[in-house]
mmCIF file of C-alpha atoms in Angstrom:
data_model
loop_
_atom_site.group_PDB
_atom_site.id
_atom_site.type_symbol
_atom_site.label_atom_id
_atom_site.label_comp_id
_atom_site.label_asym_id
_atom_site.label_seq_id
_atom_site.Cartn_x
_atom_site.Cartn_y
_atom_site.Cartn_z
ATOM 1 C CA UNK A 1 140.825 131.573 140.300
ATOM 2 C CA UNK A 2 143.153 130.023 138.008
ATOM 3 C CA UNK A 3 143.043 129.621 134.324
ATOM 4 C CA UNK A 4 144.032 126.996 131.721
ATOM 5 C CA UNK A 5 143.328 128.344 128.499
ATOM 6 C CA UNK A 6 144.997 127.801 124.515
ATOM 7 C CA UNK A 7 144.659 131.835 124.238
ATOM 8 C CA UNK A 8 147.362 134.006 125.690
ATOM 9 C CA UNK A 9 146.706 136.093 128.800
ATOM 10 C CA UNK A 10 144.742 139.156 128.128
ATOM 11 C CA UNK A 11 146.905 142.201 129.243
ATOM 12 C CA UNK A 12 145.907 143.617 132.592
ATOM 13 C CA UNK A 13 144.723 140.384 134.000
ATOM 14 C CA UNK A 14 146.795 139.834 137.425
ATOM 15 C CA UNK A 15 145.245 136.044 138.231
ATOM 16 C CA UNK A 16 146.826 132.932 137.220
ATOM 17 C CA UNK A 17 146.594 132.616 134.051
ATOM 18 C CA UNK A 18 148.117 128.832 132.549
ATOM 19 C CA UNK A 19 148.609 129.082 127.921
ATOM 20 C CA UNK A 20 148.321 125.602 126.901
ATOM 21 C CA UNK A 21 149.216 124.162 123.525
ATOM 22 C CA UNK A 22 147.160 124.260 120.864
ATOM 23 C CA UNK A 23 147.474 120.486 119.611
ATOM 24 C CA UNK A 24 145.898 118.268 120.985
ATOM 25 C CA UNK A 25 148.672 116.175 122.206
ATOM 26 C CA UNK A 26 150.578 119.297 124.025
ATOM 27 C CA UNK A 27 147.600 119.959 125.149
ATOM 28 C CA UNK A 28 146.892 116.875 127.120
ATOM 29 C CA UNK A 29 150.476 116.917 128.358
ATOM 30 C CA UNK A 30 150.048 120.012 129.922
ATOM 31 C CA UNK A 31 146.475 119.676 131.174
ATOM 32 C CA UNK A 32 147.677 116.838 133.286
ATOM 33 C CA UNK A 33 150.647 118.709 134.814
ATOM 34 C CA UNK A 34 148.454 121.568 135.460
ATOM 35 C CA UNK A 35 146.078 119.510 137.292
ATOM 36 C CA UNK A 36 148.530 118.082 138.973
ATOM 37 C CA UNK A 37 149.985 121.662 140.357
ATOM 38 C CA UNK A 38 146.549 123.473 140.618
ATOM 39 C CA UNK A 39 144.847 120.457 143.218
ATOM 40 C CA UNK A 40 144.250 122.011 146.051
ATOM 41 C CA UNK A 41 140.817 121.803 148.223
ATOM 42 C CA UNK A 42 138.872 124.645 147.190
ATOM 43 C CA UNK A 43 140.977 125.620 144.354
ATOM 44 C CA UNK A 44 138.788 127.616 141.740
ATOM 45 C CA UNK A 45 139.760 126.795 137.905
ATOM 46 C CA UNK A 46 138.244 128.240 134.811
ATOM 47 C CA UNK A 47 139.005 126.355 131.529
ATOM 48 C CA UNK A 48 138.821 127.560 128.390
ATOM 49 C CA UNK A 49 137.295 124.755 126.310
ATOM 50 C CA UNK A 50 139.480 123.391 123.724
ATOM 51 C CA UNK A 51 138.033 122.451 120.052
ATOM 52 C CA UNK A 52 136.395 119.390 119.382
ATOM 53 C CA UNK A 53 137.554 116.849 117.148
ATOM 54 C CA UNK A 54 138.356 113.543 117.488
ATOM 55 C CA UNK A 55 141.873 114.560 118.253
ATOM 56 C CA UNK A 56 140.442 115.999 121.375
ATOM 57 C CA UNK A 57 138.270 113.444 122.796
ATOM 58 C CA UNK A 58 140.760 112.173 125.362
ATOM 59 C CA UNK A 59 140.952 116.103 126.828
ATOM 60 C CA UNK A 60 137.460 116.667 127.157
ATOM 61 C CA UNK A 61 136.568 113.094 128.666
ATOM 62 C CA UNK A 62 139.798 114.322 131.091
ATOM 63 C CA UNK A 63 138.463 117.814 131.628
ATOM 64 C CA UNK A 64 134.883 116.158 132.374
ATOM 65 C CA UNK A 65 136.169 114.214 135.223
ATOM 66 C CA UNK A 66 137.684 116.339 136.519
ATOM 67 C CA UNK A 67 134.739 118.826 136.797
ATOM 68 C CA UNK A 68 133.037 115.458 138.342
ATOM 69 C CA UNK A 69 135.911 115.218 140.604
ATOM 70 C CA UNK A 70 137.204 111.647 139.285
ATOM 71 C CA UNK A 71 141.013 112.667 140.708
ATOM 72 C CA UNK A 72 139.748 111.283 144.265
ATOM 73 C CA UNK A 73 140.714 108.097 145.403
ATOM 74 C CA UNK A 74 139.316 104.868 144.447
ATOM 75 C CA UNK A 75 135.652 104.646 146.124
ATOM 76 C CA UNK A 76 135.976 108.359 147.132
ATOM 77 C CA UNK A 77 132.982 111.049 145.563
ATOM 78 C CA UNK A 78 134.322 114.439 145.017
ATOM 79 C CA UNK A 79 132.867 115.751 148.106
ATOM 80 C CA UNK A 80 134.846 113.056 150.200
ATOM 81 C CA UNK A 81 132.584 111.068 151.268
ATOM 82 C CA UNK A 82 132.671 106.882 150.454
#
């Protein structure tokens, strides 16, 4: 599994481990880019949540589609299927 979190790799841990910022704004930036580089089918990602705030609403309605899989095409459920 891979992980996006604000907190700094714990020592010892040998997965993939992606620090975001902790603004809001670097945060988005980089939660898009690691998206981006982390889609693959059957790719496993753990997210730390980030705080809430209105500063934050953008990245958690981003991070909730993308648990619901709204990266697929137009018309296209996260399973694949139309």
């Amino acid at each position: 599994a891979s992980v996006l979190a604000i907190a700094p790799r714990p020592e010892g841990y040998r997965g993939r481990w992606l620090q975001l910022p902790g603004d809001a704004a670097g945060y988005a930036r980089g939660l898009y880019a690691a998206l981006r580089e982390l889609d693959e089918p059957g790719a496993e990602l753990l997210v730390e949540l980030p705080p809430r705030g209105s500063a934050w609403e953008a990245v958690h309605d981003r991070l909730a589609r993308a648990e619901r899989g709204a990266g697929k095409g137009a018309g296209e459920a996260a399973d694949g299927s139309a």
